């Protein structure tokens, strides 16, 4: 019997055009395309509670451990002649392909099964990205005013001040 490891001649799951991972046989490990990694390949380990992404960037090995609850959901995306199921994260570089197929019934059952296994919602995704909303700074005025002045309200230059004419002032002089 031959060992089926990365060094043997057997292709790991996800190496070809058709990707079919079985959600009922977790944990599973496979290689996926990563344009930023050395060799354009990253290794992914799927477990029920967590996902481990291993890749090398410019010779530096890294492993990213992400909880399944940190993902947004299971998305269905259309590719050229097939459909793809992906595990969607806020960071697009952490999005993970789960299944690629041209059979719509197979995709629908896999979509429901992955959603049930990971307890994540099903998302219909076109693959286009919209920019994230701009984050507010903690204290935008702090860089412009000294700290003790942030407690005071700034004056209004357009507001008219009250001027009293024809009155006598009382000034205390010692």
Short mmCIF file of C-alpha atoms in Angstrom, two decimals:
data_model
loop_
_atom_site.label_atom_id
_atom_site.label_comp_id
_atom_site.label_asym_id
_atom_site.label_seq_id
_atom_site.Cartn_x
_atom_site.Cartn_y
_atom_site.Cartn_z
CA UNK A 1 0.00 0.00 0.00
CA UNK A 2 1.37 3.41 -0.96
CA UNK A 3 1.34 6.38 1.42
CA UNK A 4 -0.90 9.20 0.28
CA UNK A 5 0.99 12.28 1.41
CA UNK A 6 2.04 15.53 -0.18
CA UNK A 7 5.26 13.94 -1.43
CA UNK A 8 3.57 11.00 -3.16
CA UNK A 9 2.09 11.12 -6.63
CA UNK A 10 -1.52 11.23 -5.43
CA UNK A 11 -3.22 14.57 -6.03
CA UNK A 12 -4.70 16.06 -2.87
CA UNK A 13 -8.31 17.25 -2.73
CA UNK A 14 -8.79 20.60 -4.39
CA UNK A 15 -5.83 20.29 -6.76
CA UNK A 16 -7.93 19.99 -9.91
CA UNK A 17 -10.75 21.98 -11.46
CA UNK A 18 -13.47 19.98 -9.70
CA UNK A 19 -13.37 20.30 -5.91
CA UNK A 20 -15.58 18.12 -3.76
CA UNK A 21 -14.98 18.00 -0.04
CA UNK A 22 -17.15 15.77 2.13
CA UNK A 23 -18.52 17.78 5.07
CA UNK A 24 -19.38 14.57 6.94
CA UNK A 25 -15.75 13.36 7.04
CA UNK A 26 -14.14 16.23 8.96
CA UNK A 27 -11.30 16.90 9.71
CA UNK A 28 -10.03 17.18 6.16
CA UNK A 29 -6.83 18.66 4.77
CA UNK A 30 -6.30 19.91 1.21
CA UNK A 31 -4.31 22.40 -0.86
CA UNK A 32 -5.85 25.49 -2.46
CA UNK A 33 -4.65 28.28 -4.74
CA UNK A 34 -3.18 31.35 -3.01
CA UNK A 35 -1.66 34.02 -5.25
CA UNK A 36 0.35 35.62 -2.41
CA UNK A 37 1.93 32.41 -1.09
CA UNK A 38 5.19 30.86 -2.24
CA UNK A 39 4.38 28.37 -4.98
CA UNK A 40 0.82 29.80 -5.15
CA UNK A 41 -0.40 27.07 -2.78
CA UNK A 42 -1.69 27.08 0.78
CA UNK A 43 -2.64 24.11 2.91
CA UNK A 44 -6.04 24.18 4.61
CA UNK A 45 -7.22 21.99 7.48
CA UNK A 46 -10.96 22.02 8.14
CA UNK A 47 -12.23 20.98 11.56
CA UNK A 48 -15.72 21.43 13.00
CA UNK A 49 -14.69 24.24 15.38
CA UNK A 50 -11.63 25.76 13.69
CA UNK A 51 -9.78 26.13 10.42
CA UNK A 52 -6.00 26.18 10.08
CA UNK A 53 -4.40 27.87 7.05
CA UNK A 54 -0.73 27.16 6.43
CA UNK A 55 1.35 28.97 3.83
CA UNK A 56 4.79 30.39 3.22
CA UNK A 57 5.31 33.99 2.13
CA UNK A 58 8.84 34.92 1.02
CA UNK A 59 10.22 31.92 2.86
CA UNK A 60 8.45 32.65 6.15
CA UNK A 61 6.19 29.83 7.27
CA UNK A 62 2.91 30.82 8.91
CA UNK A 63 -0.14 29.08 10.29
CA UNK A 64 -3.37 31.00 10.85
CA UNK A 65 -5.88 29.41 13.23
CA UNK A 66 -9.40 30.82 12.72
CA UNK A 67 -12.59 29.81 14.56
CA UNK A 68 -15.50 28.77 12.35
CA UNK A 69 -17.74 31.26 14.17
CA UNK A 70 -15.53 34.11 12.83
CA UNK A 71 -16.69 33.40 9.27
CA UNK A 72 -19.70 35.20 7.79
CA UNK A 73 -21.31 32.20 6.12
CA UNK A 74 -21.32 29.76 3.21
CA UNK A 75 -21.61 31.61 -0.09
CA UNK A 76 -22.62 30.43 -3.53
CA UNK A 77 -20.62 32.09 -6.30
CA UNK A 78 -20.88 31.67 -10.02
CA UNK A 79 -17.67 30.91 -11.93
CA UNK A 80 -17.24 30.50 -15.70
CA UNK A 81 -19.14 27.25 -16.35
CA UNK A 82 -19.81 26.04 -12.80
CA UNK A 83 -20.77 27.18 -9.33
CA UNK A 84 -18.55 27.40 -6.29
CA UNK A 85 -19.26 27.15 -2.56
CA UNK A 86 -16.91 29.17 -0.38
CA UNK A 87 -16.56 29.79 3.33
CA UNK A 88 -16.65 33.61 3.44
CA UNK A 89 -14.59 35.69 5.89
CA UNK A 90 -14.42 39.49 6.28
CA UNK A 91 -10.82 39.28 5.09
CA UNK A 92 -10.96 38.02 1.47
CA UNK A 93 -7.58 36.30 1.83
CA UNK A 94 -9.13 33.96 4.44
CA UNK A 95 -12.04 32.88 2.21
CA UNK A 96 -11.90 29.12 1.62
CA UNK A 97 -13.27 27.13 -1.36
CA UNK A 98 -15.40 24.13 -0.35
CA UNK A 99 -16.97 22.79 -3.53
CA UNK A 100 -16.86 23.48 -7.26
CA UNK A 101 -19.30 21.74 -9.53
CA UNK A 102 -21.51 22.25 -12.58
CA UNK A 103 -24.33 20.09 -11.14
CA UNK A 104 -26.89 22.38 -9.48
CA UNK A 105 -28.50 19.68 -7.33
CA UNK A 106 -25.11 18.62 -5.97
CA UNK A 107 -24.25 22.26 -5.16
CA UNK A 108 -27.62 22.80 -3.44
CA UNK A 109 -27.26 19.74 -1.20
CA UNK A 110 -23.62 20.55 -0.42
CA UNK A 111 -24.57 24.16 0.38
CA UNK A 112 -27.20 23.02 2.88
CA UNK A 113 -24.91 20.37 4.41
CA UNK A 114 -21.95 22.74 4.90
CA UNK A 115 -24.29 25.34 6.39
CA UNK A 116 -25.68 22.80 8.87
CA UNK A 117 -22.26 21.37 9.81
CA UNK A 118 -20.69 24.77 10.55
CA UNK A 119 -23.97 26.39 11.79
CA UNK A 120 -23.42 29.35 9.45
CA UNK A 121 -25.97 31.12 7.21
CA UNK A 122 -26.23 30.56 3.47
CA UNK A 123 -25.21 33.62 1.46
CA UNK A 124 -25.83 34.21 -2.24
CA UNK A 125 -22.71 36.05 -3.36
CA UNK A 126 -21.83 37.38 -6.80
CA UNK A 127 -18.13 37.57 -5.97
CA UNK A 128 -17.96 41.36 -6.32
CA UNK A 129 -16.53 43.27 -3.41
CA UNK A 130 -17.88 46.51 -2.08
CA UNK A 131 -15.60 48.64 0.05
CA UNK A 132 -15.95 48.33 3.78
CA UNK A 133 -17.48 51.31 5.57
CA UNK A 134 -14.94 53.82 6.77
CA UNK A 135 -13.99 53.39 10.40
CA UNK A 136 -14.42 56.32 12.76
CA UNK A 137 -11.43 57.51 14.67
CA UNK A 138 -11.58 57.40 18.43
CA UNK A 139 -11.29 61.15 18.88
CA UNK A 140 -11.05 63.13 15.65
CA UNK A 141 -10.67 66.53 17.34
CA UNK A 142 -7.81 65.47 19.61
CA UNK A 143 -5.10 65.95 16.99
CA UNK A 144 -6.23 69.51 16.35
CA UNK A 145 -6.78 70.89 19.86
CA UNK A 146 -4.79 70.64 23.10
CA UNK A 147 -6.09 68.14 25.62
CA UNK A 148 -7.45 70.68 28.12
CA UNK A 149 -9.38 72.44 25.35
CA UNK A 150 -11.19 69.28 24.29
CA UNK A 151 -13.34 69.68 27.41
CA UNK A 152 -14.44 73.13 26.30
CA UNK A 153 -16.82 73.89 23.51
CA UNK A 154 -15.36 75.77 20.58
CA UNK A 155 -16.71 79.27 20.01
CA UNK A 156 -18.87 80.18 17.05
CA UNK A 157 -17.37 82.98 14.91
CA UNK A 158 -20.68 83.68 13.17
CA UNK A 159 -22.62 84.23 16.37
CA UNK A 160 -23.26 87.86 17.29
CA UNK A 161 -22.08 88.89 20.74
CA UNK A 162 -24.22 91.11 22.95
CA UNK A 163 -22.94 94.71 23.05
CA UNK A 164 -24.37 97.09 25.65
CA UNK A 165 -24.21 100.80 24.71
CA UNK A 166 -24.85 103.75 26.99
CA UNK A 167 -24.51 101.89 30.24
CA UNK A 168 -22.15 102.64 33.07
CA UNK A 169 -19.75 99.98 34.10
CA UNK A 170 -18.94 99.32 37.70
CA UNK A 171 -15.27 98.55 38.09
CA UNK A 172 -13.82 97.72 41.47
CA UNK A 173 -10.45 99.37 41.98
CA UNK A 174 -8.30 98.88 44.99
#
